[in-house]
PDB file of C-alpha atoms in Angstrom:
ATOM      1  CA  TYR A 687      58.599  22.925-140.169  1.00 94.00           C
ATOM      2  CA  LEU A 688      60.063  23.489-136.687  1.00 93.00           C
ATOM      3  CA  LYS A 689      57.152  25.857-135.730  1.00 91.00           C
ATOM      4  CA  THR A 690      54.653  23.286-136.845  1.00 92.00           C
ATOM      5  CA  TYR A 691      56.118  20.108-135.400  1.00 95.00           C
ATOM      6  CA  PHE A 692      58.315  21.405-132.534  1.00 96.00           C
ATOM      7  CA  PRO A 693      56.548  24.616-131.489  1.00 95.00           C
ATOM      8  CA  LEU A 694      58.006  24.758-127.924  1.00 97.00           C
ATOM      9  CA  GLU A 695      61.550  24.276-129.028  1.00 97.00           C
ATOM     10  CA  PHE A 696      61.076  26.755-131.834  1.00 95.00           C
ATOM     11  CA  MET A 697      59.768  29.397-129.485  1.00 95.00           C
ATOM     12  CA  VAL A 698      62.633  28.848-127.052  1.00 96.00           C
ATOM     13  CA  ALA A 699      65.033  29.315-129.963  1.00 95.00           C
ATOM     14  CA  VAL A 700      63.275  32.545-130.961  1.00 94.00           C
ATOM     15  CA  ILE A 701      63.497  33.786-127.356  1.00 95.00           C
ATOM     16  CA  ASN A 702      67.157  32.983-127.175  1.00 95.00           C
ATOM     17  CA  ASN A 703      67.728  34.764-130.446  1.00 91.00           C
ATOM     18  CA  SER A 704      66.556  37.987-128.753  1.00 80.00           C
ATOM     19  CA  GLY A 705      63.051  37.586-130.196  1.00 65.00           C
ATOM     20  CA  GLY A 706      61.852  38.900-133.511  1.00 71.00           C
ATOM     21  CA  PHE A 707      59.290  41.539-134.479  1.00 78.00           C
ATOM     22  CA  TYR A 708      57.530  41.234-131.081  1.00 84.00           C
ATOM     23  CA  ASN A 709      58.821  41.546-127.524  1.00 89.00           C
ATOM     24  CA  THR A 710      59.958  38.461-125.643  1.00 93.00           C
ATOM     25  CA  GLU A 711      56.692  38.412-123.723  1.00 94.00           C
ATOM     26  CA  TYR A 712      54.648  37.414-126.747  1.00 93.00           C
ATOM     27  CA  TYR A 713      56.899  34.515-127.732  1.00 94.00           C
ATOM     28  CA  VAL A 714      56.577  33.300-124.145  1.00 96.00           C
ATOM     29  CA  HIS A 715      52.834  33.711-124.514  1.00 95.00           C
ATOM     30  CA  GLU A 716      52.847  31.736-127.776  1.00 95.00           C
ATOM     31  CA  ALA A 717      54.748  28.889-126.102  1.00 96.00           C
ATOM     32  CA  ARG A 718      52.210  28.814-123.295  1.00 96.00           C
ATOM     33  CA  MET A 719      49.358  28.697-125.835  1.00 95.00           C
ATOM     34  CA  SER A 720      51.109  25.730-127.444  1.00 95.00           C
ATOM     35  CA  GLY A 721      51.069  23.792-124.177  1.00 95.00           C
ATOM     36  CA  ALA A 722      54.224  24.934-122.326  1.00 97.00           C
ATOM     37  CA  THR A 723      54.430  25.666-118.569  1.00 97.00           C
ATOM     38  CA  ILE A 724      56.509  28.797-118.090  1.00 98.00           C
ATOM     39  CA  HIS A 725      58.724  29.105-115.050  1.00 98.00           C
ATOM     40  CA  ALA A 726      60.471  32.140-113.671  1.00 97.00           C
ATOM     41  CA  PRO A 727      64.243  31.899-113.382  1.00 98.00           C
ATOM     42  CA  CYS A 728      65.433  29.296-110.835  1.00 97.00           C
ATOM     43  CA  ILE A 729      68.966  28.999-109.423  1.00 97.00           C
ATOM     44  CA  ASN A 730      68.858  25.192-109.826  1.00 98.00           C
ATOM     45  CA  ARG A 731      67.120  24.969-113.186  1.00 96.00           C
ATOM     46  CA  SER A 732      67.899  28.094-115.175  1.00 97.00           C
ATOM     47  CA  ARG A 733      70.930  29.157-117.184  1.00 97.00           C
ATOM     48  CA  ASN A 734      71.858  32.385-118.793  1.00 97.00           C
ATOM     49  CA  LEU A 735      69.613  31.615-121.727  1.00 97.00           C
ATOM     50  CA  THR A 736      66.096  30.154-121.625  1.00 97.00           C
ATOM     51  CA  ARG A 737      65.988  26.349-121.578  1.00 97.00           C
ATOM     52  CA  ILE A 738      63.303  23.695-122.115  1.00 97.00           C
ATOM     53  CA  GLU A 739      62.689  20.342-120.341  1.00 96.00           C
ATOM     54  CA  GLY A 740      59.829  18.500-121.923  1.00 96.00           C
ATOM     55  CA  ALA A 741      56.933  20.934-121.734  1.00 96.00           C
ATOM     56  CA  ASN A 742      58.618  23.047-119.056  1.00 98.00           C
ATOM     57  CA  ILE A 743      60.310  26.257-120.094  1.00 98.00           C
ATOM     58  CA  TYR A 744      62.668  27.951-117.606  1.00 98.00           C
ATOM     59  CA  LEU A 745      63.309  31.594-118.414  1.00 98.00           C
ATOM     60  CA  GLY A 746      66.992  32.500-118.595  1.00 98.00           C
ATOM     61  CA  PHE A 747      68.780  34.819-116.052  1.00 98.00           C
ATOM     62  CA  ILE A 748      69.542  37.113-119.010  1.00 97.00           C
ATOM     63  CA  HIS A 749      65.929  38.355-118.889  1.00 97.00           C
ATOM     64  CA  LEU A 750      66.283  39.701-115.290  1.00 97.00           C
ATOM     65  CA  LYS A 751      66.779  43.412-115.330  1.00 97.00           C
ATOM     66  CA  GLY A 752      69.721  44.452-113.236  1.00 97.00           C
ATOM     67  CA  LEU A 753      71.204  40.997-112.703  1.00 97.00           C
ATOM     68  CA  GLU A 754      74.949  41.134-113.489  1.00 97.00           C
ATOM     69  CA  THR A 755      76.601  38.859-116.002  1.00 97.00           C
ATOM     70  CA  GLN A 756      79.372  37.934-113.542  1.00 97.00           C
ATOM     71  CA  ILE A 757      76.769  36.729-110.990  1.00 97.00           C
ATOM     72  CA  ILE A 758      75.055  34.587-113.637  1.00 98.00           C
ATOM     73  CA  GLN A 759      78.370  33.008-114.636  1.00 97.00           C
ATOM     74  CA  GLU A 760      79.230  32.258-111.110  1.00 97.00           C
ATOM     75  CA  ILE A 761      75.850  30.680-110.387  1.00 98.00           C
ATOM     76  CA  GLU A 762      76.256  28.319-113.382  1.00 97.00           C
ATOM     77  CA  GLN A 763      79.881  27.531-112.608  1.00 97.00           C
ATOM     78  CA  GLN A 764      79.336  26.622-108.955  1.00 97.00           C
ATOM     79  CA  ARG A 765      76.302  24.488-109.912  1.00 97.00           C
ATOM     80  CA  ALA A 766      78.280  22.678-112.583  1.00 97.00           C
ATOM     81  CA  GLU A 767      81.225  21.930-110.289  1.00 96.00           C
ATOM     82  CA  PHE A 768      79.477  21.228-106.928  1.00 96.00           C
ATOM     83  CA  GLY A 769      75.905  20.386-107.801  1.00 97.00           C
ATOM     84  CA  ALA A 770      72.555  21.913-107.035  1.00 97.00           C
ATOM     85  CA  TYR A 771      72.186  24.502-104.293  1.00 97.00           C
ATOM     86  CA  LYS A 772      70.588  23.047-101.165  1.00 96.00           C
ATOM     87  CA  SER A 773      69.460  26.227 -99.447  1.00 95.00           C
ATOM     88  CA  LEU A 774      69.779  29.953 -99.367  1.00 95.00           C
ATOM     89  CA  GLU A 775      72.647  29.526 -96.909  1.00 94.00           C
ATOM     90  CA  ASP A 776      74.422  27.063 -99.195  1.00 95.00           C
ATOM     91  CA  PHE A 777      74.038  29.517-102.069  1.00 96.00           C
ATOM     92  CA  VAL A 778      75.651  32.499-100.291  1.00 95.00           C
ATOM     93  CA  ARG A 779      78.556  30.340 -99.177  1.00 94.00           C
ATOM     94  CA  ARG A 780      79.304  29.432-102.771  1.00 95.00           C
ATOM     95  CA  VAL A 781      78.467  32.576-104.745  1.00 96.00           C
ATOM     96  CA  HIS A 782      79.942  35.942-104.035  1.00 94.00           C
ATOM     97  CA  ILE A 783      76.913  38.126-104.362  1.00 95.00           C
ATOM     98  CA  PRO A 784      76.028  41.632-103.048  1.00 95.00           C
ATOM     99  CA  PRO A 785      72.674  42.153-101.253  1.00 94.00           C
ATOM    100  CA  THR A 786      71.142  44.103-104.128  1.00 95.00           C
ATOM    101  CA  GLN A 787      71.775  41.245-106.537  1.00 97.00           C
ATOM    102  CA  MET A 788      70.397  38.809-103.995  1.00 96.00           C
ATOM    103  CA  ASP A 789      67.239  40.831-103.768  1.00 96.00           C
ATOM    104  CA  ILE A 790      66.645  40.420-107.527  1.00 97.00           C
ATOM    105  CA  LEU A 791      66.872  36.593-107.303  1.00 98.00           C
ATOM    106  CA  ILE A 792      64.613  36.410-104.272  1.00 97.00           C
ATOM    107  CA  ARG A 793      62.005  38.723-105.688  1.00 96.00           C
ATOM    108  CA  ILE A 794      61.725  36.782-108.968  1.00 97.00           C
ATOM    109  CA  GLY A 795      61.300  33.560-107.028  1.00 96.00           C
ATOM    110  CA  ALA A 796      64.590  31.911-107.882  1.00 97.00           C
ATOM    111  CA  PHE A 797      64.779  30.266-104.464  1.00 97.00           C
ATOM    112  CA  ARG A 798      61.237  28.836-104.500  1.00 96.00           C
ATOM    113  CA  PHE A 799      62.610  25.330-104.238  1.00 95.00           C
ATOM    114  CA  THR A 800      63.256  26.042-100.521  1.00 95.00           C
ATOM    115  CA  GLY A 801      59.595  26.212 -99.840  1.00 94.00           C
ATOM    116  CA  LEU A 802      60.024  29.602 -98.083  1.00 93.00           C
ATOM    117  CA  LYS A 803      57.930  32.633 -98.888  1.00 91.00           C
ATOM    118  CA  LYS A 804      59.754  35.579-100.453  1.00 91.00           C
ATOM    119  CA  SER A 805      59.222  37.638 -97.323  1.00 88.00           C
ATOM    120  CA  GLU A 806      60.811  34.837 -95.307  1.00 91.00           C
ATOM    121  CA  LEU A 807      63.698  34.664 -97.719  1.00 93.00           C
ATOM    122  CA  LEU A 808      64.372  38.380 -97.525  1.00 89.00           C
ATOM    123  CA  TRP A 809      64.496  37.968 -93.723  1.00 88.00           C
ATOM    124  CA  GLU A 810      66.687  34.907 -94.077  1.00 89.00           C
ATOM    125  CA  LYS A 811      69.039  36.860 -96.347  1.00 91.00           C
ATOM    126  CA  SER A 812      69.932  39.256 -93.537  1.00 84.00           C
ATOM    127  CA  ARG A 813      70.851  36.271 -91.373  1.00 83.00           C
ATOM    128  CA  VAL A 814      73.059  34.383 -93.779  1.00 86.00           C
ATOM    129  CA  LEU A 815      74.499  37.088 -96.010  1.00 81.00           C
ATOM    130  CA  THR A 816      77.461  38.359 -93.958  1.00 69.00           C
ATOM    131  CA  PRO A 817      80.832  39.872 -94.915  1.00 58.00           C
ATOM    132  CA  ALA A 818      82.394  36.465 -94.537  1.00 53.00           C
ATOM    133  CA  SER A 819      79.843  34.645 -96.686  1.00 50.00           C
ATOM    134  CA  GLY A 820      79.607  34.390-100.451  1.00 47.00           C
ATOM    135  CA  LEU A 821      83.309  33.595-101.158  1.00 48.00           C
ATOM    136  CA  GLY A 822      82.520  31.631-104.254  1.00 47.00           C
ATOM    137  CA  VAL A 823      83.891  28.389-102.762  1.00 47.00           C
ATOM    138  CA  ASN A 824      82.452  25.087-101.625  1.00 49.00           C
ATOM    139  CA  PRO A 825      84.148  24.510 -98.254  1.00 49.00           C
ATOM    140  CA  LEU A 826      84.518  21.052 -96.741  1.00 49.00           C
ATOM    141  CA  PHE A 827      83.637  22.189 -93.304  1.00 49.00           C
ATOM    142  CA  VAL A 828      81.174  25.008 -92.601  1.00 50.00           C
ATOM    143  CA  ASP A 829      79.691  26.431 -89.410  1.00 52.00           C
ATOM    144  CA  GLU A 830      75.992  26.467 -89.229  1.00 54.00           C
ATOM    145  CA  ALA A 831      74.462  29.832 -88.969  1.00 50.00           C
ATOM    146  CA  ASP A 832      72.433  30.765 -85.907  1.00 52.00           C
ATOM    147  CA  ASP A 833      68.796  29.789 -86.087  1.00 53.00           C
ATOM    148  CA  PHE A 834      66.096  32.307 -85.201  1.00 53.00           C
ATOM    149  CA  SER A 835      62.356  32.109 -85.000  1.00 56.00           C
ATOM    150  CA  LEU A 836      60.732  34.249 -87.648  1.00 52.00           C
ATOM    151  CA  PRO A 837      57.569  36.341 -87.093  1.00 54.00           C
ATOM    152  CA  ALA A 838      54.496  35.444 -89.191  1.00 56.00           C
ATOM    153  CA  LEU A 839      55.221  36.841 -92.679  1.00 55.00           C
ATOM    154  CA  GLU A 840      52.704  36.943 -95.498  1.00 65.00           C
ATOM    155  CA  ASP A 841      53.181  37.657 -99.223  1.00 70.00           C
ATOM    156  CA  GLY A 842      50.450  39.526-101.079  1.00 73.00           C
ATOM    157  CA  PRO A 843      48.493  37.481-103.683  1.00 76.00           C
ATOM    158  CA  TYR A 844      49.836  39.543-106.540  1.00 87.00           C
ATOM    159  CA  ASP A 845      53.313  40.352-105.271  1.00 90.00           C
ATOM    160  CA  GLN A 846      54.955  37.724-107.602  1.00 93.00           C
ATOM    161  CA  ALA A 847      53.109  39.125-110.683  1.00 94.00           C
ATOM    162  CA  PHE A 848      54.187  42.712-109.943  1.00 93.00           C
ATOM    163  CA  ASP A 849      57.798  41.598-109.199  1.00 95.00           C
ATOM    164  CA  GLU A 850      57.771  39.818-112.625  1.00 96.00           C
ATOM    165  CA  LEU A 851      56.425  42.923-114.229  1.00 94.00           C
ATOM    166  CA  GLU A 852      59.235  44.999-112.865  1.00 95.00           C
ATOM    167  CA  LEU A 853      62.110  42.515-113.225  1.00 97.00           C
ATOM    168  CA  LEU A 854      61.131  40.692-116.486  1.00 97.00           C
ATOM    169  CA  GLY A 855      59.024  43.413-118.009  1.00 94.00           C
ATOM    170  CA  PHE A 856      55.915  41.241-118.049  1.00 95.00           C
ATOM    171  CA  PRO A 857      53.973  38.994-115.678  1.00 95.00           C
ATOM    172  CA  LEU A 858      53.847  35.232-116.128  1.00 95.00           C
ATOM    173  CA  CYS A 859      50.238  35.120-115.135  1.00 94.00           C
ATOM    174  CA  SER A 860      47.568  36.624-117.431  1.00 93.00           C
ATOM    175  CA  PRO A 861      47.873  40.369-117.323  1.00 94.00           C
ATOM    176  CA  PHE A 862      44.005  40.502-117.005  1.00 94.00           C
ATOM    177  CA  ASP A 863      44.493  39.047-113.507  1.00 92.00           C
ATOM    178  CA  LEU A 864      46.018  42.358-112.490  1.00 93.00           C
ATOM    179  CA  LEU A 865      42.853  44.264-113.180  1.00 92.00           C
ATOM    180  CA  ASP A 866      40.862  44.848-109.973  1.00 86.00           C
ATOM    181  CA  ASP A 867      37.712  42.701-109.594  1.00 81.00           C
ATOM    182  CA  ALA A 868      35.269  45.521-110.202  1.00 80.00           C
ATOM    183  CA  THR A 869      36.980  46.465-113.505  1.00 80.00           C
ATOM    184  CA  LYS A 870      37.058  42.868-114.728  1.00 77.00           C
ATOM    185  CA  GLN A 871      33.297  42.543-114.097  1.00 75.00           C
ATOM    186  CA  GLU A 872      32.480  45.842-115.707  1.00 76.00           C
ATOM    187  CA  TYR A 873      34.452  45.432-118.906  1.00 74.00           C
ATOM    188  CA  PRO A 874      34.457  41.748-120.058  1.00 72.00           C
ATOM    189  CA  GLY A 875      33.733  42.772-123.644  1.00 86.00           C
ATOM    190  CA  LEU A 876      33.614  40.609-126.791  1.00 94.00           C
ATOM    191  CA  PHE A 877      36.239  37.912-127.296  1.00 96.00           C
ATOM    192  CA  ALA A 878      38.282  37.641-130.518  1.00 96.00           C
ATOM    193  CA  ARG A 879      36.744  34.229-131.424  1.00 96.00           C
ATOM    194  CA  ASP A 880      33.289  35.946-131.581  1.00 96.00           C
ATOM    195  CA  MET A 881      34.296  38.755-133.952  1.00 97.00           C
ATOM    196  CA  PRO A 882      33.172  37.151-137.238  1.00 95.00           C
ATOM    197  CA  GLU A 883      29.629  36.709-135.874  1.00 95.00           C
ATOM    198  CA  GLN A 884      29.288  40.386-135.007  1.00 95.00           C
ATOM    199  CA  LEU A 885      30.237  42.051-138.338  1.00 95.00           C
ATOM    200  CA  HIS A 886      29.258  45.717-138.711  1.00 95.00           C
ATOM    201  CA  LYS A 887      28.024  45.882-135.124  1.00 96.00           C
ATOM    202  CA  LEU A 888      29.209  48.279-132.464  1.00 97.00           C
ATOM    203  CA  VAL A 889      31.025  46.317-129.793  1.00 97.00           C
ATOM    204  CA  THR A 890      33.347  46.688-126.799  1.00 96.00           C
ATOM    205  CA  MET A 891      36.481  44.668-126.513  1.00 96.00           C
ATOM    206  CA  THR A 892      39.143  44.491-123.801  1.00 96.00           C
ATOM    207  CA  GLY A 893      42.651  44.041-125.096  1.00 96.00           C
ATOM    208  CA  TYR A 894      46.242  43.765-123.740  1.00 97.00           C
ATOM    209  CA  TYR A 895      48.485  45.953-125.900  1.00 96.00           C
ATOM    210  CA  VAL A 896      50.958  44.045-128.097  1.00 96.00           C
ATOM    211  CA  CYS A 897      52.187  46.479-130.691  1.00 94.00           C
ATOM    212  CA  ARG A 898      51.227  49.371-132.912  1.00 94.00           C
ATOM    213  CA  LYS A 899      52.059  50.144-136.519  1.00 95.00           C
ATOM    214  CA  ASP A 900      52.023  53.772-137.643  1.00 96.00           C
ATOM    215  CA  THR A 901      51.114  54.786-141.168  1.00 95.00           C
ATOM    216  CA  ARG A 902      49.755  57.752-143.109  1.00 94.00           C
ATOM    217  CA  THR A 903      46.477  58.357-144.913  1.00 93.00           C
ATOM    218  CA  VAL A 904      46.342  59.640-148.510  1.00 92.00           C
ATOM    219  CA  LYS A 905      46.202  63.134-146.964  1.00 92.00           C
ATOM    220  CA  GLY A 906      49.377  62.547-144.979  1.00 94.00           C
ATOM    221  CA  GLU A 907      47.614  62.242-141.603  1.00 94.00           C
ATOM    222  CA  LEU A 908      48.823  59.826-138.935  1.00 96.00           C
ATOM    223  CA  MET A 909      46.780  56.645-138.302  1.00 96.00           C
ATOM    224  CA  HIS A 910      47.508  53.425-136.420  1.00 96.00           C
ATOM    225  CA  PHE A 911      46.980  49.693-136.653  1.00 96.00           C
ATOM    226  CA  GLY A 912      46.942  48.043-133.248  1.00 96.00           C
ATOM    227  CA  THR A 913      47.460  44.375-132.224  1.00 96.00           C
ATOM    228  CA  TRP A 914      46.036  43.088-128.959  1.00 97.00           C
ATOM    229  CA  LEU A 915      45.486  39.929-126.882  1.00 97.00           C
ATOM    230  CA  ASP A 916      42.085  39.192-125.393  1.00 96.00           C
ATOM    231  CA  ALA A 917      41.518  37.544-121.996  1.00 94.00           C
ATOM    232  CA  GLU A 918      41.531  34.135-123.671  1.00 95.00           C
ATOM    233  CA  GLY A 919      44.964  34.724-125.160  1.00 95.00           C
ATOM    234  CA  ARG A 920      43.859  35.281-128.778  1.00 96.00           C
ATOM    235  CA  PHE A 921      45.042  38.066-130.976  1.00 96.00           C
ATOM    236  CA  PHE A 922      42.848  40.733-132.571  1.00 97.00           C
ATOM    237  CA  ASP A 923      43.548  43.912-134.582  1.00 97.00           C
ATOM    238  CA  THR A 924      42.245  47.472-134.429  1.00 98.00           C
ATOM    239  CA  VAL A 925      42.289  50.374-136.869  1.00 97.00           C
ATOM    240  CA  HIS A 926      42.624  53.933-135.556  1.00 97.00           C
ATOM    241  CA  PHE A 927      41.874  56.814-137.936  1.00 96.00           C
ATOM    242  CA  PRO A 928      43.219  60.351-137.405  1.00 95.00           C
ATOM    243  CA  ASP A 929      40.076  61.752-135.738  1.00 93.00           C
ATOM    244  CA  GLN A 930      39.890  58.899-133.225  1.00 92.00           C
ATOM    245  CA  ILE A 931      43.656  59.201-132.437  1.00 93.00           C
ATOM    246  CA  LYS A 932      43.104  62.790-131.271  1.00 90.00           C
ATOM    247  CA  LYS A 933      40.153  61.738-129.033  1.00 92.00           C
ATOM    248  CA  ALA A 934      41.593  58.507-127.724  1.00 91.00           C
ATOM    249  CA  PRO A 935      45.378  58.214-128.028  1.00 93.00           C
ATOM    250  CA  PHE A 936      47.534  55.250-127.073  1.00 95.00           C
ATOM    251  CA  ARG A 937      48.891  55.661-123.547  1.00 93.00           C
ATOM    252  CA  GLY A 938      51.611  53.007-123.349  1.00 91.00           C
ATOM    253  CA  ARG A 939      51.484  49.390-122.478  1.00 92.00           C
ATOM    254  CA  GLY A 940      48.620  47.839-120.537  1.00 94.00           C
ATOM    255  CA  ILE A 941      45.001  46.764-120.910  1.00 96.00           C
ATOM    256  CA  TYR A 942      42.534  48.894-122.815  1.00 96.00           C
ATOM    257  CA  ARG A 943      38.768  49.084-123.224  1.00 96.00           C
ATOM    258  CA  ILE A 944      38.101  49.694-126.914  1.00 97.00           C
ATOM    259  CA  ARG A 945      34.733  50.442-128.435  1.00 96.00           C
ATOM    260  CA  GLY A 946      34.122  50.473-132.162  1.00 97.00           C
ATOM    261  CA  ARG A 947      32.644  48.797-135.182  1.00 97.00           C
ATOM    262  CA  LEU A 948      33.744  45.393-136.533  1.00 98.00           C
ATOM    263  CA  VAL A 949      34.626  45.655-140.229  1.00 96.00           C
ATOM    264  CA  PRO A 950      35.766  43.013-142.750  1.00 95.00           C
ATOM    265  CA  ASP A 951      38.814  43.560-144.974  1.00 88.00           C
ATOM    266  CA  PHE A 952      39.828  40.841-147.480  1.00 84.00           C
ATOM    267  CA  GLY A 953      38.185  38.228-145.271  1.00 86.00           C
ATOM    268  CA  PHE A 954      39.769  39.447-141.972  1.00 93.00           C
ATOM    269  CA  VAL A 955      37.814  41.135-139.246  1.00 97.00           C
ATOM    270  CA  SER A 956      39.224  44.215-137.431  1.00 97.00           C
ATOM    271  CA  LEU A 957      37.797  46.590-134.814  1.00 97.00           C
ATOM    272  CA  GLU A 958      37.548  50.130-136.163  1.00 97.00           C
ATOM    273  CA  ALA A 959      38.094  52.009-132.955  1.00 97.00           C
ATOM    274  CA  MET A 960      35.820  54.880-131.979  1.00 96.00           C
ATOM    275  CA  SER A 961      36.934  55.292-128.337  1.00 95.00           C
ATOM    276  CA  MET A 962      39.542  53.792-126.119  1.00 96.00           C
ATOM    277  CA  GLU A 963      40.784  54.023-122.512  1.00 94.00           C
ATOM    278  CA  ARG A 964      43.507  52.301-120.576  1.00 95.00           C
ATOM    279  CA  LEU A 965      42.268  50.401-117.547  1.00 94.00           C
ATOM    280  CA  PRO A 966      44.104  50.679-114.217  1.00 91.00           C
ATOM    281  CA  TYR A 967      45.802  47.688-112.632  1.00 90.00           C
ATOM    282  CA  ARG A 968      44.801  46.762-109.089  1.00 85.00           C
ATOM    283  CA  VAL A 969      46.708  48.323-106.151  1.00 75.00           C
ATOM    284  CA  ASP A 970      48.611  45.604-104.328  1.00 54.00           C
ATOM    285  CA  GLY A 971      50.643  46.737-101.329  1.00 44.00           C
ATOM    286  CA  ARG A 972      53.824  48.232-102.744  1.00 45.00           C
ATOM    287  CA  HIS A 973      52.637  48.682-106.301  1.00 43.00           C
ATOM    288  CA  GLU A 974      50.138  50.662-108.344  1.00 45.00           C
ATOM    289  CA  ALA A 975      50.289  50.479-112.164  1.00 46.00           C
TER     290      ALA A 975
END
C-alpha cells in the first residue's frame, strides 16, 4: 500500500532501514524514477538519516564515507539551538571540526547554499579554519576574518559526480554521463523497453551493473543471472552460462556492453549473454575509473 500510494516516503523509509536486497543507490534511483529530486547532503537541510520535503529527498550524513558520528551530531545540535548556518565562516565558529572532515563536507557539496564553487570553498577553508575556530559555540561577538581576493578557480564539469562516487559510493547523476562522449556514441545499444520486439535476435545492450545471482547448472557448473539498468533507468536481466563466464567474466561495478540473444522465459524476456566488456569512465582531472 505504501509503495503504491506513497512511493517517495516508502523509498526514504527503505533507505533509512539500511536498504534491502539491493544497495542504497538503487532505492535512490527508484525514488528518482517515481518523481523525486535527489539532493546530496546539505548542512542546513540534511540530518543523520535521509529526509523528505515534498518531492525533495535530502540524503543523510550517514551515507558519507569517513564522516564521523560526533561531527554529525554537533552539526544537528548547533543548527537546532542557533538556527541555520549562514556561511562557511559561521559554520567553523560553531562546529569543532578538523580539516579532513571539513573536506568531506565541501567535496560532497554540503555548502552549496553559499553559492561558492567547491574550489573556492576549499580555498576559503584555509582562511577561516584556524586553531581558534570551530569551538562548537555561538558567540555573541565575533571578529570578522580578513578578506582576500581569490584567483579565478574553476571546477571540472564532472568533479561533483566523481566526488559523489567516492564519498557516497554512487553518483547522483546518471552513471552513463560518466562515459566519455566517444564511448556513448559507439555503444548506445538496445533499450530495455524494446526487448519484447526483438525476440530471438542478436542484440547489443549497455547496462549499469546492479547485482548478480550465482547458481549451478545440473552438472554443478557455475552460472550467473545479472540485473542491470539501461540509460533510460529501466531494469533488464541477463543470463550467463558457464562457457560465456570463462570468456567474459564480471569485472566489478560499472557500465558494460553486453551482446547476446533475447530469449523468452515464462513471458519474461532476458538477454542470454555471449560476450561482455566493461566500459571505461571518462578521465576528469583527478580521477580515472
